[in-house]
């Protein structure tokens, strides 16, 4: 955005001559987050005007309706630059190797999930959920957050049940799952820009959509932090979101404990951010799947080697016992 404008008489006019209220109420409030951030770099005056928290609150509320919830608004109010800091944390994705999960266990007292689900550009589901993280049960149990229960399935749209319905759901459904740490005053959007995987449930034939971000798990290991949607179909062809959960999985497919998951998420909140690029997220997920397959193959080879050692030891013991009785 230029710091000068053109008057009706063709002359250049400094933007400083425009009343700040007009700039804020007729220009800046029409910008999205990236445009507002870029505009703030144009001049000192625009930097000051673009720092207004009301502007950033409007951007956050329009981007993620769940941020209008009182619980989320209260948490955001403690961030260094309030809604601007929150947007800076939540809009880009964490980089794959931008954080390291080693170190002491974080002293997180609780996490807030701010979740929004869209069909195309239409909001179909929004929810905020708080979770305590101090109990021994949480620390040692598999880390999983469930939102949509079977009795509260979310109707999305009257889409016809056809052969391409899985790809249709994959392309049209979009998820934002932001984790907020009020104590740390940081946030992290763990969902990919679009589904990185779509498959059928082996038993129910429901569609499983995975929105995953691959992160550094430490010691050369990768983990995926994923929001998973389970979608089914009602009579008449209406798509439903029947279940929705978030979990952190290692390369063996196991859901990590609350303690280990918090360590990874805490490091990711401190890590670098990049502009969300679906291609990069899908490539990272495919790399995770390849490494997961290699890990499984290595484990199977170790197990086969161990089986051979046990068999050989058993045979040796049998032969020794047999020789002992023959010698008598």
Coordinates of C-alpha atoms in Angstrom, one line a residue:
X1 CA 0.0 0.0 0.0
X2 CA 1.5 3.4 -1.0
X3 CA 1.9 6.2 1.4
X4 CA 0.4 8.6 -1.2
X5 CA -2.9 8.8 -3.0
X6 CA -4.0 10.7 -6.2
X7 CA -6.4 13.6 -5.8
X8 CA -9.2 14.4 -8.3
X9 CA -7.0 17.0 -9.9
X10 CA -4.2 14.5 -10.6
X11 CA -1.8 15.6 -7.9
X12 CA -0.2 13.3 -5.4
X13 CA -1.6 13.6 -1.9
X14 CA 0.2 12.2 1.2
X15 CA -1.8 9.6 3.1
X16 CA -1.0 11.7 6.2
X17 CA -3.5 14.3 4.9
X18 CA -6.3 11.7 5.2
X19 CA -8.0 11.7 8.6
X20 CA -7.0 8.5 10.6
X21 CA -10.7 7.7 11.3
X22 CA -11.4 7.5 7.6
X23 CA -8.4 5.2 7.0
X24 CA -9.5 2.9 9.8
X25 CA -13.2 2.9 9.2
X26 CA -13.2 2.8 5.4
X27 CA -9.9 1.1 4.4
X28 CA -8.2 -0.9 7.0
X29 CA -11.3 -2.6 8.3
X30 CA -11.8 -4.1 4.8
X31 CA -8.4 -5.9 4.7
X32 CA -7.7 -9.4 5.6
X33 CA -4.9 -10.4 8.0
X34 CA -2.0 -10.7 5.5
X35 CA -3.0 -7.5 3.8
X36 CA -3.3 -5.7 7.1
X37 CA 0.1 -6.9 8.2
X38 CA 1.7 -5.8 4.9
X39 CA 0.0 -2.4 5.1
X40 CA 1.5 -1.8 8.6
X41 CA 5.0 -1.9 7.0
X42 CA 4.2 1.0 4.6
X43 CA 4.8 3.9 7.0
X44 CA 5.0 4.8 10.7
X45 CA 1.5 6.2 10.6
X46 CA 0.0 3.1 9.1
X47 CA 1.9 0.9 11.6
X48 CA 0.3 2.8 14.4
X49 CA -3.2 2.6 12.8
X50 CA -2.8 -1.1 11.9
X51 CA -1.9 -1.9 15.5
X52 CA -5.4 -1.2 16.7
X53 CA -6.6 -4.4 18.5
X54 CA -10.2 -3.8 17.3
X55 CA -9.0 -4.3 13.7
X56 CA -7.2 -7.5 14.5
X57 CA -10.1 -8.8 16.6
X58 CA -12.4 -8.3 13.6
X59 CA -9.9 -10.2 11.4
X60 CA -9.6 -13.1 13.9
X61 CA -13.4 -13.3 14.4
X62 CA -14.0 -13.4 10.6
X63 CA -11.3 -15.9 10.0
X64 CA -12.1 -18.1 13.0
X65 CA -15.6 -17.5 14.5
X66 CA -14.7 -19.5 17.6
X67 CA -12.4 -16.7 18.7
X68 CA -15.5 -14.6 19.5
X69 CA -16.2 -17.1 22.4
X70 CA -15.7 -15.4 25.8
X71 CA -13.2 -18.0 26.9
X72 CA -11.0 -17.5 23.9
X73 CA -11.3 -13.7 24.0
X74 CA -10.2 -13.7 27.6
X75 CA -7.1 -15.9 26.8
X76 CA -6.2 -13.7 23.8
X77 CA -6.4 -10.5 25.9
X78 CA -3.3 -11.7 27.8
X79 CA -1.2 -12.2 24.6
X80 CA 1.6 -9.6 24.2
X81 CA -0.2 -7.8 21.3
X82 CA -3.6 -9.4 22.0
X83 CA -5.4 -10.4 18.7
X84 CA -2.4 -9.4 16.5
X85 CA -0.2 -11.8 18.4
X86 CA -2.8 -14.5 18.3
X87 CA -3.2 -14.1 14.5
X88 CA 0.5 -14.2 14.0
X89 CA 0.7 -17.5 15.9
X90 CA -2.4 -19.1 14.3
X91 CA -2.4 -18.1 10.7
X92 CA 0.9 -19.7 9.5
X93 CA 1.7 -23.4 10.0
X94 CA 4.7 -24.5 12.2
X95 CA 7.7 -25.6 10.2
X96 CA 8.7 -29.2 10.2
X97 CA 12.1 -28.7 11.7
X98 CA 11.5 -25.3 13.4
X99 CA 11.2 -26.7 16.9
X100 CA 12.8 -29.3 19.2
X101 CA 10.8 -31.2 21.7
X102 CA 13.6 -32.0 24.1
X103 CA 13.8 -30.4 27.5
X104 CA 11.8 -30.4 30.8
X105 CA 8.1 -31.1 30.9
X106 CA 6.2 -27.9 30.2
X107 CA 4.2 -26.4 33.1
X108 CA 1.1 -26.0 31.0
X109 CA -2.0 -25.9 33.3
X110 CA -4.6 -26.3 30.5
X111 CA -5.3 -26.1 26.8
X112 CA -8.1 -24.4 25.0
X113 CA -9.3 -25.8 21.6
X114 CA -10.9 -23.3 19.3
X115 CA -12.4 -25.3 16.3
X116 CA -14.2 -24.2 13.2
X117 CA -15.4 -26.4 10.3
X118 CA -16.3 -25.0 6.9
X119 CA -18.1 -26.4 3.9
X120 CA -16.6 -24.3 1.1
X121 CA -16.9 -20.8 2.7
X122 CA -19.9 -21.6 4.9
X123 CA -19.4 -22.2 8.6
X124 CA -21.1 -25.4 9.7
X125 CA -19.6 -26.0 13.1
X126 CA -17.8 -24.0 15.7
X127 CA -16.8 -25.0 19.2
X128 CA -14.5 -24.1 22.1
X129 CA -13.4 -26.7 24.6
X130 CA -11.1 -26.5 27.6
X131 CA -8.9 -29.3 28.9
X132 CA -6.9 -29.5 32.1
X133 CA -3.4 -31.0 31.7
X134 CA -2.1 -31.3 35.3
X135 CA -3.6 -34.6 36.5
X136 CA -1.6 -37.8 36.5
X137 CA -4.3 -39.4 34.4
X138 CA -3.9 -36.9 31.6
X139 CA -0.1 -37.1 31.7
X140 CA 0.0 -40.9 31.4
X141 CA -3.0 -41.5 29.2
X142 CA -3.2 -41.2 25.4
X143 CA -3.7 -37.6 24.3
X144 CA -7.0 -37.2 22.5
X145 CA -9.6 -34.5 22.3
X146 CA -13.1 -35.4 21.2
X147 CA -15.6 -32.8 20.1
X148 CA -18.6 -34.1 18.1
X149 CA -20.4 -36.9 19.8
X150 CA -22.5 -39.4 17.8
X151 CA -25.8 -37.9 19.2
X152 CA -24.9 -34.4 17.9
X153 CA -23.9 -35.1 14.3
X154 CA -23.4 -32.0 12.3
X155 CA -25.4 -31.7 9.0
X156 CA -23.2 -30.2 6.3
X157 CA -25.0 -30.1 2.9
X158 CA -27.4 -32.1 0.7
X159 CA -24.6 -33.7 -1.4
X160 CA -25.6 -36.7 -3.5
X161 CA -24.1 -40.0 -2.6
X162 CA -22.0 -40.8 -5.6
X163 CA -18.8 -42.6 -6.5
X164 CA -16.7 -39.4 -6.0
X165 CA -18.3 -38.4 -2.7
X166 CA -15.0 -39.0 -0.8
X167 CA -13.0 -36.7 -3.1
X168 CA -15.9 -34.2 -2.9
X169 CA -15.8 -34.1 0.9
X170 CA -12.0 -33.9 0.8
X171 CA -12.0 -30.9 -1.4
X172 CA -14.9 -29.0 0.1
X173 CA -14.5 -29.5 3.9
X174 CA -12.0 -27.3 5.7
X175 CA -11.0 -27.4 9.3
X176 CA -9.2 -25.0 11.7
X177 CA -8.1 -26.4 15.1
X178 CA -6.3 -23.9 17.2
X179 CA -4.7 -24.9 20.5
X180 CA -4.2 -22.1 23.0
X181 CA -2.0 -22.2 26.0
X182 CA -3.2 -19.3 28.3
X183 CA -0.2 -19.6 30.6
X184 CA 2.3 -19.5 27.8
X185 CA 0.3 -16.9 25.9
X186 CA 0.8 -18.7 22.7
X187 CA -1.4 -20.5 20.1
X188 CA -0.9 -23.1 17.4
X189 CA -3.1 -24.2 14.5
X190 CA -2.5 -27.9 14.1
X191 CA -4.8 -28.6 11.2
X192 CA -3.5 -28.6 7.6
X193 CA -5.0 -26.1 5.1
X194 CA -7.0 -29.0 3.6
X195 CA -7.3 -32.7 4.2
X196 CA -4.0 -34.6 3.5
X197 CA -5.8 -38.0 3.5
X198 CA -9.2 -39.3 2.8
X199 CA -10.2 -43.0 3.2
X200 CA -13.1 -45.2 4.1
X201 CA -13.6 -46.7 7.5
X202 CA -13.1 -50.5 7.2
X203 CA -16.3 -51.3 9.2
X204 CA -18.8 -48.5 8.8
X205 CA -17.8 -47.3 5.3
X206 CA -17.8 -43.7 6.7
X207 CA -15.3 -41.2 5.2
X208 CA -12.3 -40.4 7.4
X209 CA -10.7 -37.0 6.6
X210 CA -7.3 -36.2 8.2
X211 CA -6.0 -32.7 8.6
X212 CA -2.5 -33.2 9.8
X213 CA 0.6 -31.2 10.6
X214 CA 3.9 -33.2 10.8
X215 CA 6.2 -32.0 13.6
X216 CA 9.7 -32.9 14.9
X217 CA 9.3 -35.4 17.7
X218 CA 13.0 -35.3 18.7
X219 CA 15.8 -37.8 18.2
X220 CA 15.2 -38.1 14.5
X221 CA 11.5 -39.1 14.9
X222 CA 8.5 -37.4 13.3
X223 CA 5.0 -37.2 14.8
X224 CA 1.8 -36.1 13.3
X225 CA -0.7 -33.8 15.1
X226 CA -4.0 -34.4 13.4
X227 CA -7.6 -33.4 13.4
X228 CA -9.7 -36.3 12.1
X229 CA -13.3 -35.9 10.8
X230 CA -15.6 -38.9 10.5
X231 CA -18.3 -38.1 7.9
X232 CA -21.3 -40.2 7.1
X233 CA -24.5 -39.8 5.0
X234 CA -28.1 -39.5 6.0
X235 CA -31.0 -40.8 4.0
X236 CA -31.5 -38.3 1.1
X237 CA -27.8 -37.7 0.6
X238 CA -27.0 -35.2 3.4
X239 CA -23.4 -35.3 4.5
X240 CA -22.9 -35.4 8.3
X241 CA -19.8 -34.8 10.4
X242 CA -20.4 -37.6 13.0
X243 CA -17.1 -37.5 14.9
X244 CA -14.2 -35.1 15.3
X245 CA -11.1 -35.6 17.3
X246 CA -7.5 -34.4 17.7
X247 CA -4.5 -36.5 18.6
X248 CA -0.7 -36.8 18.4
X249 CA 0.6 -40.0 16.8
X250 CA 4.1 -41.4 16.5
X251 CA 5.6 -43.3 13.6
X252 CA 4.3 -46.6 15.0
X253 CA 0.8 -45.3 14.8
X254 CA 0.4 -45.1 18.6
X255 CA -1.4 -42.1 20.2
X256 CA 1.2 -40.4 22.4
X257 CA 0.7 -39.7 26.1
X258 CA -0.4 -36.4 27.4
X259 CA 3.0 -35.7 28.8
X260 CA 4.9 -36.4 25.5
X261 CA 2.3 -34.6 23.4
X262 CA 2.5 -31.5 25.6
X263 CA 6.3 -31.4 25.2
X264 CA 5.9 -31.6 21.4
X265 CA 3.1 -29.0 21.2
X266 CA 5.0 -26.7 23.6
X267 CA 8.1 -26.7 21.4
X268 CA 5.9 -26.2 18.3
X269 CA 4.3 -23.1 19.8
X270 CA 7.8 -21.7 20.2
X271 CA 8.9 -22.8 16.7
X272 CA 9.1 -20.8 13.5
X273 CA 6.0 -20.3 11.3
X274 CA 5.6 -20.4 7.6
X275 CA 2.7 -19.4 5.3
X276 CA 0.3 -22.3 5.1
X277 CA 1.0 -24.2 1.8
X278 CA -1.1 -27.3 1.2
X279 CA 1.5 -28.8 -1.2
X280 CA 4.2 -28.6 1.5
X281 CA 1.9 -30.0 4.1
X282 CA 0.9 -33.0 1.9
X283 CA 4.6 -33.7 1.1
X284 CA 5.5 -33.7 4.8
X285 CA 2.6 -36.1 5.5
X286 CA 3.7 -38.4 2.6
X287 CA 7.2 -38.3 4.0
X288 CA 5.8 -39.2 7.4
X289 CA 4.0 -42.2 5.9
X290 CA 7.1 -43.4 4.2
X291 CA 9.2 -43.1 7.4
X292 CA 6.4 -44.8 9.2
X293 CA 6.5 -47.7 6.8
X294 CA 10.3 -48.0 7.1
X295 CA 10.0 -47.9 10.8
X296 CA 7.5 -50.8 10.7
X297 CA 9.7 -52.8 8.4
X298 CA 12.7 -52.3 10.7
X299 CA 10.6 -53.4 13.6
X300 CA 9.4 -56.5 11.7
X301 CA 13.0 -57.4 10.8
X302 CA 14.1 -57.0 14.5
X303 CA 11.2 -59.2 15.6
X304 CA 12.1 -61.9 12.9
X305 CA 15.7 -61.8 14.0
X306 CA 14.6 -62.2 17.7
X307 CA 12.3 -65.1 16.7
X308 CA 15.2 -66.8 14.9
X309 CA 17.5 -66.3 18.0
X310 CA 14.8 -67.8 20.3
X311 CA 14.2 -70.7 17.9
X312 CA 17.9 -71.4 17.7
X313 CA 18.3 -71.1 21.5
X314 CA 15.3 -73.5 21.9
X315 CA 16.9 -76.0 19.5
X316 CA 20.2 -75.8 21.3
X317 CA 18.6 -76.4 24.7
X318 CA 16.7 -79.4 23.3
X319 CA 19.8 -80.9 21.7
X320 CA 21.8 -80.4 25.0
X321 CA 19.1 -82.1 27.0
X322 CA 18.8 -84.9 24.5
X323 CA 22.5 -85.4 24.5
X324 CA 22.6 -85.4 28.3
X325 CA 20.0 -88.2 28.5
X326 CA 21.9 -90.2 25.8
X327 CA 25.1 -89.9 27.7
X328 CA 23.5 -91.6 30.7

